[in-house]
Short mmCIF file of C-alpha atoms and ligand atoms in Angstrom, two decimals:
data_model
loop_
_atom_site.label_atom_id
_atom_site.label_comp_id
_atom_site.label_asym_id
_atom_site.label_seq_id
_atom_site.Cartn_x
_atom_site.Cartn_y
_atom_site.Cartn_z
CA UNK V 21 139.54 142.50 112.00
CA UNK V 22 140.45 138.82 112.14
CA UNK V 23 139.24 136.79 109.18
CA UNK V 24 137.93 133.23 109.25
CA UNK V 25 141.37 131.63 109.11
CA UNK V 26 142.39 133.35 112.33
CA UNK V 27 139.13 132.38 114.05
CA UNK V 28 139.64 128.74 113.08
CA UNK V 29 143.21 128.96 114.38
CA UNK V 30 141.98 130.29 117.74
CA UNK V 31 139.47 127.42 117.91
CA UNK V 32 142.25 124.88 117.31
CA UNK V 33 144.66 126.49 119.77
CA UNK V 34 142.09 126.89 122.53
CA UNK V 35 140.70 123.37 122.06
CA UNK V 36 144.23 121.91 122.18
CA UNK V 37 144.81 123.43 125.61
CA UNK V 38 141.39 123.51 127.28
CA UNK V 39 139.04 120.95 125.69
CA UNK V 40 138.23 118.01 127.95
CA UNK V 41 139.18 119.97 131.07
CA UNK V 42 137.29 121.70 133.84
CA UNK V 43 138.16 125.35 133.56
CA UNK V 44 137.85 128.56 135.49
CA UNK V 45 136.01 131.34 133.70
CA UNK V 46 135.86 134.91 134.91
CA UNK V 47 135.44 138.45 133.66
CA UNK V 48 137.81 140.85 135.45
CA UNK V 49 136.22 143.98 133.92
CA UNK V 50 132.67 142.67 134.31
CA UNK V 51 132.07 142.86 130.54
CA UNK V 52 130.82 139.27 130.52
CA UNK V 53 128.40 139.07 133.41
CA UNK V 54 127.58 135.38 132.87
CA UNK V 55 131.16 134.18 133.29
CA UNK V 56 130.28 132.61 136.63
CA UNK V 57 127.66 130.40 134.95
CA UNK V 58 130.50 128.68 133.09
CA UNK V 59 133.06 128.67 135.89
CA UNK V 60 134.03 125.13 136.92
CA UNK V 61 132.41 123.44 133.91
CA UNK V 62 134.22 121.12 131.54
CA UNK V 63 134.87 122.56 128.07
CA UNK V 64 133.78 119.90 125.59
CA UNK V 65 135.02 121.43 122.34
CA UNK V 66 135.48 124.68 120.42
CA UNK V 67 133.59 125.29 117.17
CA UNK V 68 134.32 127.95 114.59
CA UNK V 69 132.10 129.17 111.82
CA UNK V 70 132.95 132.26 109.81
CA UNK V 71 134.04 134.86 112.32
CA UNK V 72 132.21 133.25 115.25
CA UNK V 73 133.52 130.99 118.01
CA UNK V 74 131.43 128.63 120.10
CA UNK V 75 132.95 127.15 123.27
CA UNK V 76 130.70 124.22 124.06
CA UNK V 77 130.31 123.46 127.77
CA UNK V 78 127.03 121.59 127.46
CA UNK V 79 124.04 121.22 125.18
CA UNK V 80 122.56 124.61 126.00
CA UNK V 81 125.72 126.08 127.43
CA UNK V 82 127.73 127.53 124.57
CA UNK V 83 129.96 130.55 125.02
CA UNK V 84 129.60 132.60 121.84
CA UNK V 85 132.45 134.97 120.99
CA UNK V 86 132.63 137.46 118.14
CA UNK V 87 135.79 139.54 118.09
CA UNK V 88 134.48 142.43 115.99
CA UNK V 89 137.07 144.93 114.80
CA UNK V 90 139.27 145.09 117.88
CA UNK V 91 138.84 141.93 119.94
CA UNK V 92 141.89 139.76 120.47
CA UNK V 93 143.05 136.72 122.43
CA UNK V 94 146.26 136.00 124.23
CA UNK V 95 147.24 132.72 125.81
CA UNK V 96 150.07 131.39 127.89
CA UNK V 97 151.27 129.24 130.76
CA UNK V 98 150.38 129.94 134.37
CA UNK V 99 150.66 132.08 136.41
CA UNK V 100 147.98 134.52 135.23
CA UNK V 101 149.34 137.85 134.04
CA UNK V 102 148.31 140.90 136.11
CA UNK V 103 144.86 142.23 135.26
CA UNK V 104 144.99 145.35 133.14
CA UNK V 105 142.99 147.04 130.43
CA UNK V 106 139.53 145.97 129.25
CA UNK V 107 139.91 142.32 130.21
CA UNK V 108 136.51 140.90 129.33
CA UNK V 109 137.08 137.18 129.69
CA UNK V 110 139.61 134.72 131.06
CA UNK V 111 139.60 130.94 130.84
CA UNK V 112 142.25 129.11 132.82
CA UNK V 113 143.34 125.85 134.37
CA UNK V 114 146.18 125.03 136.76
CA UNK V 115 148.62 125.10 133.86
CA UNK V 116 147.29 127.43 131.14
CA UNK V 117 145.35 130.66 130.61
CA UNK V 118 143.76 132.63 127.82
CA UNK V 119 142.44 136.16 127.82
CA UNK V 120 140.03 138.09 125.64
CA UNK V 121 140.18 141.85 125.38
CA UNK V 122 137.59 143.85 123.46
CA UNK V 123 135.27 141.76 121.31
CA UNK V 124 131.76 142.74 120.33
CA UNK V 125 129.98 139.74 121.80
CA UNK V 126 130.56 137.28 124.59
CA UNK V 127 127.31 135.66 125.58
CA UNK V 128 125.83 132.29 126.38
CA UNK V 129 123.95 130.60 123.54
CA UNK V 130 121.59 127.69 123.69
CA UNK V 131 122.02 124.98 121.09
CA UNK V 132 119.03 126.43 119.23
CA UNK V 133 120.55 129.91 119.15
CA UNK V 134 123.85 128.52 117.83
CA UNK V 135 121.89 126.68 115.13
CA UNK V 136 120.05 129.91 114.19
CA UNK V 137 123.41 131.62 113.82
CA UNK V 138 124.66 128.83 111.56
CA UNK V 139 121.52 129.08 109.43
CA UNK V 140 122.00 132.81 108.98
CA UNK V 141 125.61 132.44 107.82
CA UNK V 142 126.73 131.40 104.35
CA UNK V 143 129.02 128.41 103.72
CA UNK V 144 132.45 128.62 105.37
CA UNK V 145 135.33 127.60 103.08
CA UNK V 146 137.22 126.29 106.12
CA UNK V 147 134.55 123.81 107.20
CA UNK V 148 135.07 120.52 105.35
CA UNK V 149 132.00 119.49 103.38
CA UNK V 150 130.46 123.01 103.26
CA UNK V 151 128.19 123.29 100.24
CA UNK V 152 128.89 126.51 98.30
CA UNK V 153 125.82 126.22 96.04
CA UNK V 154 123.51 128.44 98.13
CA UNK V 155 126.15 131.19 97.90
CA UNK V 156 126.48 130.80 94.13
CA UNK V 157 122.69 131.02 93.78
CA UNK V 158 122.48 134.17 95.90
CA UNK V 159 125.26 135.88 93.96
CA UNK V 160 123.70 135.00 90.58
CA UNK V 161 120.58 136.97 91.51
CA UNK V 162 122.26 140.09 92.81
CA UNK V 163 123.10 143.41 91.21
CA UNK V 164 125.28 144.18 94.22
CA UNK V 165 128.99 144.21 93.45
CA UNK V 166 130.92 140.98 93.96
CA UNK V 167 133.29 142.95 96.19
CA UNK V 168 130.43 143.72 98.60
CA UNK V 169 128.92 140.23 98.32
CA UNK V 170 132.18 138.50 99.29
CA UNK V 171 132.15 140.48 102.55
CA UNK V 172 128.51 139.64 103.27
CA UNK V 173 128.67 136.90 105.92
CA UNK V 174 125.25 135.58 104.88
CA UNK V 175 126.74 134.80 101.44
CA UNK V 176 130.09 133.30 102.54
CA UNK V 177 131.17 133.03 106.17
CA UNK V 178 134.70 134.00 107.14
CA UNK V 179 135.96 135.99 104.16
CA UNK V 180 137.20 139.40 105.25
CA UNK V 181 138.86 142.39 103.68
CA UNK V 182 142.25 140.87 102.84
CA UNK V 183 140.89 137.73 101.22
CA UNK V 184 138.16 139.65 99.38
CA UNK V 185 140.76 141.79 97.62
CA UNK V 186 143.18 138.94 96.93
CA UNK V 187 140.59 136.39 95.77
CA UNK V 188 139.20 138.89 93.27
CA UNK V 189 142.64 139.74 91.98
CA UNK V 190 143.54 136.06 91.57
CA UNK V 191 140.26 135.57 89.67
CA UNK V 192 140.99 138.74 87.62
CA UNK V 193 137.56 140.11 88.50
CA UNK V 194 136.95 143.79 89.28
CA UNK V 195 135.41 144.24 92.75
CA UNK V 196 132.65 146.45 91.33
CA UNK V 197 131.38 143.84 88.87
CA UNK V 198 127.74 143.01 89.72
CA UNK V 199 127.31 139.57 91.30
CA UNK V 200 124.99 138.41 88.54
CA UNK V 201 127.71 139.06 85.94
CA UNK V 202 130.22 136.71 87.58
CA UNK V 203 129.86 133.34 85.89
CA UNK V 204 129.53 130.06 87.73
CA UNK V 205 132.97 128.80 86.69
CA UNK V 206 134.55 131.92 88.24
CA UNK V 207 132.54 131.52 91.43
CA UNK V 208 133.60 127.89 91.69
CA UNK V 209 137.24 128.84 91.27
CA UNK V 210 136.93 131.65 93.86
CA UNK V 211 135.48 129.11 96.33
CA UNK V 212 138.29 126.61 95.71
CA UNK V 213 140.85 129.35 95.94
CA UNK V 214 139.32 130.56 99.24
CA UNK V 215 139.58 127.02 100.63
CA UNK V 216 143.25 126.79 99.64
CA UNK V 217 144.36 130.27 100.73
CA UNK V 218 142.40 130.33 103.96
CA UNK V 219 143.54 126.82 104.98
CA UNK V 220 147.12 127.96 104.48
CA UNK V 221 146.22 131.03 106.55
CA UNK V 222 145.10 128.87 109.49
CA UNK V 223 148.66 127.55 109.84
CA UNK V 224 150.64 130.57 108.66
CA UNK V 225 149.96 133.73 110.67
CA UNK V 226 150.79 135.83 107.61
CA UNK V 227 148.40 136.27 104.72
CA UNK V 228 150.47 135.12 101.75
CA UNK V 229 148.44 135.04 98.54
CA UNK V 230 151.10 135.58 95.87
CA UNK V 231 152.49 132.71 93.83
CA UNK V 232 156.30 132.53 93.79
CA UNK V 233 156.42 132.97 90.02
CA UNK V 234 154.61 136.33 90.30
CA UNK V 235 156.89 137.79 92.98
CA UNK V 236 159.72 140.13 92.00
CA UNK V 237 161.91 137.88 94.22
CA UNK V 238 160.59 134.39 93.51
CA UNK V 239 163.33 132.58 95.47
CA UNK V 240 163.86 132.41 99.22
CA UNK V 241 161.47 133.43 101.98
CA UNK V 242 158.52 135.63 100.95
CA UNK V 243 159.31 139.31 101.52
CA UNK V 244 156.67 141.22 103.45
CA UNK V 245 156.02 143.65 100.60
CA UNK V 246 155.46 140.71 98.21
CA UNK V 247 153.00 138.70 100.31
CA UNK V 248 149.89 140.07 98.57
CA UNK V 249 148.93 141.24 95.10
CA UNK V 250 146.72 144.22 95.89
CA UNK V 251 145.75 144.53 99.57
CA UNK V 252 147.27 147.79 100.91
CA UNK V 253 149.39 148.07 97.75
CA UNK V 254 147.56 151.14 96.36
CA UNK V 255 149.86 153.37 94.32
CA UNK V 256 152.37 150.53 93.86
CA UNK V 257 152.88 148.64 90.58
CA UNK V 258 150.93 145.44 89.94
CA UNK V 259 153.26 142.40 90.02
CA UNK V 260 151.70 141.12 86.80
CA UNK V 261 151.34 144.20 84.59
CA UNK V 262 152.99 147.15 86.37
CA UNK V 263 149.80 149.27 86.50
CA UNK V 264 149.31 151.20 89.75
CA UNK V 265 146.99 149.45 92.22
CA UNK V 266 143.88 151.46 93.08
CA UNK V 267 141.65 151.59 96.14
CA UNK V 268 138.15 152.74 97.09
CA UNK V 269 135.61 152.30 99.88
CA UNK V 270 133.25 149.36 99.37
CA UNK V 271 130.92 147.79 101.93
CA UNK V 272 132.41 150.11 104.61
CA UNK V 273 135.95 148.80 104.06
CA UNK V 274 138.70 149.72 101.63
CA UNK V 275 138.99 147.51 98.56
CA UNK V 276 142.09 147.31 96.35
CA UNK V 277 142.42 146.21 92.73
CA UNK V 278 144.52 146.42 89.57
CA UNK V 279 142.55 148.44 87.00
CA UNK V 280 144.26 146.61 84.16
CA UNK V 281 144.20 142.96 85.30
CA UNK V 282 140.72 143.02 86.83
CA UNK V 283 137.85 143.56 84.45
CA UNK V 284 134.42 144.97 85.20
ZN1 ZN A 20 147.77 144.25 86.83
#
């Protein structure tokens, strides 16, 4: 599932090509019945919050997209590629196209509905000026594990499975530690770290969370197997202490940690 950094990247890429232009919108597989409502309108801008995209065509004319587990975009230069598969949405001009396959939601939101969505989501580390305090306050009251809370989009918006695992490793906090036992200084550093890592992840399509000094090969380009500390590294030695990385199911997704570096 794409995490917030990828969603923000899609917003930037789509805005760069389509914002300010009248666009064609259609739904070859019929999965987005309201496509014709948007067809021929000018796209004003593209907003991203957490894992949600909002293509703004007018005050009460916002195309909401949530990719879910399997949704994905492609884009390119005209002509349009042949229609195949579950092609739910296309946006195109004379020169460019983009396609959405899969996705759990494509629907038209009013401004009020978009605002309700924003209110329901926690602060997004990728939105400049987001205030993390409400998230810190929620976490301080909860017995729920910090590993589950980081994935809860009403606590923080945009953090997914890769960043959850890596942020907790970098903070040396065990994913099963109850939220209320994570002190404020740690939460503040997790937030700052999320801003840094996820911003880098908007530009870089890889998820690199390791510092050069911690990699077995600190010089030269980052090797694929050294991009992350714990995510999908179960059974392999921790870069810091050599202990085998463990994994378990948490909040319906697999979480990874070093049982020595990360304390409950
Ligand atoms: Zn370790």
